[in-house]
Amino acid sequence: MRCRAIVDLGALVHNFRHLSALAGGRTVPLCVVKADGYGHGALPVGRALAAAGNRHLAVATLEEAAELQDGGLDGSILVLGGFERGEEREAAHRGIEPLVGSIGQLRGWAAEARRLRRRLPCHLLLNTGMNRLGVDLDPLDREGTARFLEVLGGCDWLDPRGVAMHYASSEDFESGQAQRQAELFGRQLAVLRDAGIKPRHVHADNTAAVMYRGVTVPRGRRAAAMVRPGLGLYGYVKPPIGRSSPSGRQLRPVLEWRARLCSLREVPAGSPLGYGATFVAPRRMRVGVLSAGYGDGLDWRLSNRGAVSVRGSRCPIVGEVSMDFTIVDLAAAPRAREGDEAVLLGAEPYDAQGMAALTGGIPYELLCRISARVKRQYVNGPAGQSPC
């Protein structure tokens, strides 16, 4: 096998339980498995989480939700982007819920509910300063608030069982943006409560919020706090700005990406390596060719600056990362042989956080871009349950 990604479902469950414990026993986790579980495989991830007690999943699209259902997952599924026009009928048939982020989406879902003459559940997304998706509800704008409540009141076939907002920078303790968002959300919830809207779930907190701030949403007598762990399930959290974070060290990276050394050679000093001759051997060198490149998702920006682990030793990438192959300097691994596996991504310092620091990217991007031709292998899954 030229390269593979080993997904440790035991580490996934560890991270789920750690985040759930930080959030508190009465808090309901809504686990985010969009983008094929951040590149880890949404179905195996969803099944492992279900076996660990999770009952709520979140995805980005109706298509992603349908794939989970068709794969046998029967818990509640929330589509974070809401539905595209024309998807309402299939969604209603499947019992999939939207996170409604606009008046147009609200009216479209309400129209389907009236057609069916059946109450359809949804969650309302309120804009608190992310300014991407979400209904604008300014408690100081009486006319605007009245118009929104009038629209919502006319959707009598809807069951708004959840209300949510999205933090833009929950890891940032210097700007004050997260605090302003939380305060506005509290006022918005009060407006909805005064209008008789009493959701079962209220949610805002992502991984960074849970780990650095605790549960920030107002707790009511009827509404249960939800949290939306995403990146943290897979072993990472954005580093905080303005404070330290010992708790982040308890997360375990779930994915380890390995590639085989498919060729080894000795090159004399002065030899150019790879496309564009961006690296010229300063001495006689022993180099290896890894069977992975940017076609597999290895970031091209790691050219001449990244490193991999071969037999436990750090081996720098030399030359440009190409589509299918990457050249590494094997000076630190003199016993390396053709057929050995190198670790491209895994535990620190070869984790997604460290790689992102080299490329100017973010861990989300690096994990999601590992391509479908990298075979996923699942280990430490639920007993008696096939992950695929």
Coordinates of C-alpha atoms in Angstrom, one line a residue:
M1 CA 0.0 0.0 0.0
R2 CA 1.6 3.3 -1.1
C3 CA 0.2 5.4 1.7
R4 CA -2.5 5.0 4.3
A5 CA -4.2 6.9 7.1
I6 CA -4.7 5.0 10.4
V7 CA -7.7 6.3 12.3
D8 CA -7.7 5.5 16.0
L9 CA -11.3 5.3 17.0
G10 CA -10.3 4.8 20.6
A11 CA -8.5 8.2 20.6
L12 CA -11.7 9.7 19.1
V13 CA -13.8 8.3 21.9
H14 CA -11.3 9.5 24.5
N15 CA -11.5 13.0 23.1
F16 CA -15.3 12.8 23.0
R17 CA -15.4 11.8 26.7
H18 CA -12.9 14.4 27.7
L19 CA -14.8 17.2 26.0
S20 CA -18.1 16.0 27.4
A21 CA -16.6 15.9 30.9
L22 CA -15.4 19.5 30.5
A23 CA -18.8 20.6 29.3
G24 CA -20.6 18.9 32.3
G25 CA -22.9 16.0 32.7
R26 CA -26.1 18.0 31.9
T27 CA -24.8 19.3 28.6
V28 CA -25.7 17.6 25.4
P29 CA -22.9 17.1 22.8
L30 CA -23.7 17.8 19.2
C31 CA -20.7 16.2 17.4
V32 CA -19.6 17.8 14.1
V33 CA -18.8 15.2 11.4
K34 CA -19.0 17.4 8.3
A35 CA -16.5 17.1 5.5
D36 CA -16.4 13.4 5.9
G37 CA -15.6 13.7 9.6
Y38 CA -12.8 16.2 8.9
G39 CA -11.2 13.7 6.6
H40 CA -11.4 10.8 9.1
G41 CA -14.5 9.1 7.7
A42 CA -17.9 10.3 8.8
L43 CA -19.6 6.9 9.0
P44 CA -16.9 5.1 11.1
V45 CA -16.6 8.2 13.3
G46 CA -20.4 8.5 13.7
R47 CA -20.7 4.8 14.6
A48 CA -17.9 5.0 17.2
L49 CA -19.4 8.1 18.8
A50 CA -22.9 6.4 18.9
A51 CA -21.4 3.4 20.6
A52 CA -19.9 5.8 23.1
G53 CA -23.3 7.3 23.9
N54 CA -23.6 10.2 21.5
R55 CA -27.0 10.8 20.0
H56 CA -26.6 14.0 18.0
L57 CA -24.6 14.7 14.9
A58 CA -24.0 17.8 12.8
V59 CA -23.1 18.0 9.1
A60 CA -22.8 20.7 6.5
T61 CA -25.3 19.5 3.8
L62 CA -28.3 17.3 3.3
E63 CA -26.2 14.9 1.2
E64 CA -23.8 14.4 4.1
A65 CA -26.8 13.7 6.4
A66 CA -28.3 11.2 4.0
E67 CA -25.1 9.3 3.8
L68 CA -25.0 8.9 7.5
Q69 CA -28.6 7.7 7.6
D70 CA -28.1 5.3 4.7
G71 CA -25.1 4.0 6.6
G72 CA -27.4 3.0 9.5
L73 CA -27.0 6.0 12.0
D74 CA -30.4 6.7 13.5
G75 CA -29.7 9.5 15.9
S76 CA -30.7 13.1 15.2
I77 CA -28.8 14.9 12.4
L78 CA -28.6 18.7 12.1
V79 CA -27.6 20.3 8.8
L80 CA -25.5 23.3 9.9
G81 CA -25.9 25.1 6.5
G82 CA -29.6 24.6 6.3
F83 CA -31.3 23.3 3.2
E84 CA -31.0 24.4 -0.4
R85 CA -34.2 25.3 -2.1
G86 CA -35.9 22.2 -3.3
E87 CA -34.3 19.9 -0.6
E88 CA -37.1 20.4 2.0
R89 CA -39.2 17.4 0.8
E90 CA -36.4 14.8 1.1
A91 CA -35.3 16.3 4.4
A92 CA -38.7 16.1 5.9
H93 CA -39.2 12.6 4.7
R94 CA -35.9 11.6 6.3
G95 CA -36.5 13.5 9.5
I96 CA -33.4 15.6 9.2
E97 CA -33.3 19.0 10.9
P98 CA -32.0 22.3 9.5
L99 CA -30.1 25.0 11.3
V100 CA -32.1 27.8 9.8
G101 CA -29.9 30.9 9.1
S102 CA -32.2 33.1 7.0
I103 CA -35.8 34.3 6.6
G104 CA -35.9 32.5 3.2
Q105 CA -34.9 29.2 4.7
L106 CA -37.4 29.7 7.5
R107 CA -40.2 30.3 5.1
G108 CA -39.2 27.4 2.9
W109 CA -39.1 24.9 5.8
A110 CA -42.4 26.3 7.1
A111 CA -44.0 25.8 3.6
E112 CA -43.0 22.2 3.6
A113 CA -44.5 21.7 7.1
R114 CA -47.8 23.3 6.0
R115 CA -47.9 21.1 2.9
L116 CA -47.4 18.0 5.1
R117 CA -49.7 19.4 7.8
R118 CA -47.1 18.2 10.3
R119 CA -44.9 20.0 12.7
L120 CA -41.3 20.0 11.5
P121 CA -38.4 20.6 13.9
C122 CA -35.6 23.1 13.2
H123 CA -32.9 25.1 15.0
L124 CA -32.6 28.8 14.6
L125 CA -29.2 30.4 14.0
L126 CA -28.9 34.0 15.2
N127 CA -26.2 36.4 14.0
T128 CA -24.3 37.8 16.9
G129 CA -21.3 39.2 15.1
M130 CA -19.9 36.4 12.9
N131 CA -21.8 38.1 10.0
R132 CA -21.8 35.0 7.8
L133 CA -25.0 33.1 8.3
G134 CA -27.7 33.8 10.9
V135 CA -30.9 35.8 11.3
D136 CA -30.3 39.4 12.4
L137 CA -32.1 40.0 15.7
D138 CA -31.2 43.3 17.4
P139 CA -33.1 43.6 20.7
L140 CA -32.7 47.4 20.4
D141 CA -34.3 47.5 17.0
R142 CA -38.0 47.2 17.9
E143 CA -39.3 47.4 14.4
G144 CA -36.9 44.8 13.1
T145 CA -37.5 42.5 16.0
A146 CA -41.3 42.8 15.6
R147 CA -41.0 41.9 11.9
F148 CA -38.9 38.8 12.6
L149 CA -41.3 37.7 15.4
E150 CA -44.2 38.2 13.0
V151 CA -42.5 35.9 10.4
L152 CA -41.7 33.4 13.1
G153 CA -45.2 33.5 14.5
G154 CA -46.6 32.8 11.0
C155 CA -44.6 29.6 10.9
D156 CA -47.0 27.8 13.1
W157 CA -46.2 24.3 11.7
L158 CA -42.6 24.6 12.8
D159 CA -41.1 23.4 16.1
P160 CA -38.0 25.6 16.8
R161 CA -36.5 23.1 19.2
G162 CA -33.0 24.7 19.2
V163 CA -31.5 28.2 19.1
A164 CA -27.8 28.7 18.2
M165 CA -25.1 31.2 17.5
H166 CA -21.6 30.8 16.1
Y167 CA -18.5 32.2 17.8
A168 CA -16.0 33.8 15.5
S169 CA -13.0 33.7 17.8
S170 CA -13.8 31.8 21.0
E171 CA -10.0 31.2 21.5
D172 CA -9.3 34.9 21.6
F173 CA -9.2 36.5 25.1
E174 CA -7.8 39.8 24.0
S175 CA -10.3 41.2 21.5
G176 CA -13.4 40.8 23.6
Q177 CA -15.4 39.7 20.6
A178 CA -16.5 36.4 22.1
Q179 CA -17.8 38.1 25.2
R180 CA -19.8 40.6 23.1
Q181 CA -21.3 37.8 21.1
A182 CA -22.3 35.9 24.3
E183 CA -23.9 39.0 25.8
L184 CA -25.9 39.7 22.6
F185 CA -27.0 36.1 22.4
G186 CA -28.3 36.3 25.9
R187 CA -30.4 39.3 25.0
Q188 CA -31.7 37.7 21.9
L189 CA -32.7 34.6 23.8
A190 CA -34.6 36.8 26.2
V191 CA -36.5 38.4 23.3
L192 CA -37.5 34.9 22.1
R193 CA -38.4 33.8 25.5
D194 CA -40.7 36.8 26.0
A195 CA -42.3 36.0 22.7
G196 CA -43.2 32.5 24.0
I197 CA -40.5 30.6 22.1
K198 CA -38.9 28.1 24.4
P199 CA -36.4 25.8 22.7
R200 CA -35.2 22.5 24.1
H201 CA -31.6 23.2 23.2
V202 CA -29.4 26.3 23.2
H203 CA -26.0 26.1 21.7
A204 CA -22.9 28.2 20.8
D205 CA -19.8 26.5 22.2
N206 CA -17.2 24.9 19.9
T207 CA -14.1 23.0 21.0
A208 CA -12.1 26.1 22.0
A209 CA -15.1 27.6 23.9
V210 CA -15.6 24.3 25.9
M211 CA -11.9 24.0 26.7
Y212 CA -11.1 27.6 27.5
R213 CA -14.3 29.1 28.7
G214 CA -16.6 26.3 29.8
V215 CA -20.3 26.3 28.7
T216 CA -21.2 29.9 27.9
V217 CA -24.8 29.8 26.8
P218 CA -27.5 30.8 29.3
R219 CA -29.1 27.9 31.1
G220 CA -32.8 28.0 31.5
R221 CA -35.3 25.8 33.3
R222 CA -36.5 24.1 30.1
A223 CA -33.6 24.5 27.6
A224 CA -30.6 22.2 27.9
A225 CA -27.2 23.5 26.9
M226 CA -25.7 21.9 23.8
V227 CA -22.0 22.1 22.8
R228 CA -20.7 21.5 19.2
P229 CA -17.3 19.8 19.4
G230 CA -15.6 19.6 16.0
L231 CA -11.9 19.8 15.7
G232 CA -11.4 18.7 19.3
L233 CA -12.9 15.3 18.5
Y234 CA -10.1 14.6 16.1
G235 CA -7.4 15.7 18.6
Y236 CA -6.8 19.4 18.1
V237 CA -7.8 22.8 19.4
K238 CA -6.8 26.3 18.3
P239 CA -4.2 27.7 20.7
P240 CA -5.6 30.4 22.9
I241 CA -4.8 34.1 22.5
G242 CA -4.1 35.9 25.8
R243 CA -3.9 32.9 28.1
S244 CA -2.3 29.5 28.5
S245 CA -4.1 26.1 27.9
P246 CA -2.9 23.1 29.8
S247 CA -6.2 21.2 29.0
G248 CA -5.4 21.1 25.3
R249 CA -2.7 18.5 25.9
Q250 CA -5.2 15.9 26.9
L251 CA -6.6 15.6 23.4
R252 CA -5.1 12.8 21.3
P253 CA -4.6 13.1 17.5
V254 CA -6.9 10.5 15.9
L255 CA -5.2 10.2 12.5
E256 CA -1.7 9.0 11.6
W257 CA -0.8 9.3 7.9
R258 CA 2.0 7.0 6.6
A259 CA 3.7 6.6 3.2
R260 CA 6.1 4.0 1.9
L261 CA 9.7 4.6 0.8
C262 CA 9.4 3.4 -2.8
S263 CA 12.9 4.3 -3.9
L264 CA 16.3 5.1 -2.4
R265 CA 19.4 6.5 -4.1
E266 CA 22.7 8.1 -3.4
V267 CA 23.2 11.4 -5.1
P268 CA 26.6 13.3 -5.5
A269 CA 27.1 16.9 -4.3
G270 CA 25.7 19.4 -6.7
S271 CA 22.8 17.2 -7.8
P272 CA 19.4 18.9 -8.3
L273 CA 16.4 17.2 -6.7
G274 CA 12.8 17.4 -7.9
Y275 CA 10.9 19.8 -10.1
G276 CA 12.4 23.2 -10.6
A277 CA 15.7 22.2 -9.1
T278 CA 14.7 24.1 -6.0
F279 CA 17.1 22.0 -3.9
V280 CA 20.7 21.2 -4.8
A281 CA 22.6 18.6 -2.8
P282 CA 25.2 20.4 -0.7
R283 CA 27.1 17.1 -0.2
R284 CA 26.8 13.5 -1.1
M285 CA 23.4 12.5 0.1
R286 CA 21.2 9.4 0.6
V287 CA 17.6 10.3 -0.2
G288 CA 14.3 8.4 -0.3
V289 CA 11.2 8.9 -2.4
L290 CA 7.9 8.7 -0.5
S291 CA 4.8 7.5 -2.3
A292 CA 2.7 10.5 -1.4
G293 CA 2.4 14.0 -2.7
Y294 CA 0.0 16.9 -3.1
G295 CA -2.4 14.6 -5.0
D296 CA -2.8 12.8 -1.8
G297 CA -3.2 16.0 0.2
L298 CA 0.4 16.6 1.3
D299 CA 0.7 20.4 1.3
W300 CA 3.0 21.7 -1.5
R301 CA 4.1 24.5 0.9
L302 CA 6.1 21.8 2.8
S303 CA 8.6 21.8 0.0
N304 CA 12.1 22.3 1.4
R305 CA 10.7 23.0 4.8
G306 CA 8.7 20.1 6.2
A307 CA 9.9 16.9 7.7
V308 CA 8.7 13.3 8.2
S309 CA 9.6 10.6 10.6
V310 CA 11.5 7.6 9.3
R311 CA 12.4 4.8 11.8
G312 CA 11.8 7.4 14.5
S313 CA 14.2 10.0 13.1
R314 CA 13.4 13.4 11.6
C315 CA 14.0 13.5 7.9
P316 CA 13.6 16.8 6.1
I317 CA 11.7 17.1 2.8
V318 CA 14.1 18.2 0.1
G319 CA 12.9 19.6 -3.2
E320 CA 9.3 20.4 -4.3
V321 CA 6.5 18.1 -3.2
S322 CA 5.1 16.7 -6.4
M323 CA 1.7 15.2 -7.2
D324 CA 2.5 11.6 -6.3
F325 CA 5.9 11.6 -4.7
T326 CA 8.1 13.5 -2.1
I327 CA 11.8 13.3 -1.7
V328 CA 13.4 13.2 1.8
D329 CA 16.9 13.4 3.2
L330 CA 17.7 10.1 4.9
A331 CA 20.9 11.2 6.7
A332 CA 19.3 10.8 10.1
A333 CA 17.9 7.4 9.2
P334 CA 20.9 5.4 7.8
R335 CA 19.1 2.1 8.4
A336 CA 16.1 3.0 6.3
R337 CA 15.2 0.6 3.6
E338 CA 12.9 0.5 0.6
G339 CA 9.4 -0.5 1.8
D340 CA 9.7 1.3 5.2
E341 CA 6.9 3.5 6.2
A342 CA 7.4 7.2 7.0
V343 CA 5.0 9.1 9.3
L344 CA 3.8 12.2 7.5
L345 CA 1.3 13.3 10.1
G346 CA 0.7 11.9 13.6
A347 CA 1.8 12.7 17.1
E348 CA 3.7 15.9 18.0
P349 CA 5.9 17.3 16.4
Y350 CA 4.4 15.8 13.2
D351 CA 0.8 16.7 14.1
A352 CA -1.5 18.9 12.2
Q353 CA -0.8 21.8 14.5
G354 CA 2.9 21.7 13.8
M355 CA 2.4 21.2 10.1
A356 CA 0.0 24.1 9.9
A357 CA 2.6 26.3 11.6
L358 CA 5.0 25.5 8.7
T359 CA 2.5 26.1 5.9
G360 CA 0.6 29.1 7.3
G361 CA -2.5 26.9 7.2
I362 CA -4.8 25.6 9.9
P363 CA -5.3 22.0 11.2
Y364 CA -8.8 21.8 9.8
E365 CA -7.5 22.4 6.2
L366 CA -4.7 19.9 6.5
L367 CA -7.0 17.1 7.8
C368 CA -9.8 17.8 5.3
R369 CA -7.5 17.8 2.3
I370 CA -6.2 14.3 2.8
S371 CA -7.6 12.8 -0.4
A372 CA -9.9 9.8 -1.0
R373 CA -7.0 7.8 -2.6
V374 CA -5.3 7.6 0.8
K375 CA -6.9 4.5 2.2
R376 CA -8.3 4.8 5.7
Q377 CA -7.7 2.0 8.2
Y378 CA -9.6 2.0 11.4
V379 CA -8.3 0.6 14.7
N380 CA -9.6 0.3 18.3
G381 CA -13.2 0.6 17.1
P382 CA -16.3 -0.6 19.1
A383 CA -16.2 -4.3 19.9
G384 CA -18.2 -6.4 17.5
Q385 CA -18.8 -3.5 15.1
S386 CA -17.2 -3.0 11.7
P387 CA -16.1 0.6 11.2
C388 CA -16.7 0.5 7.4

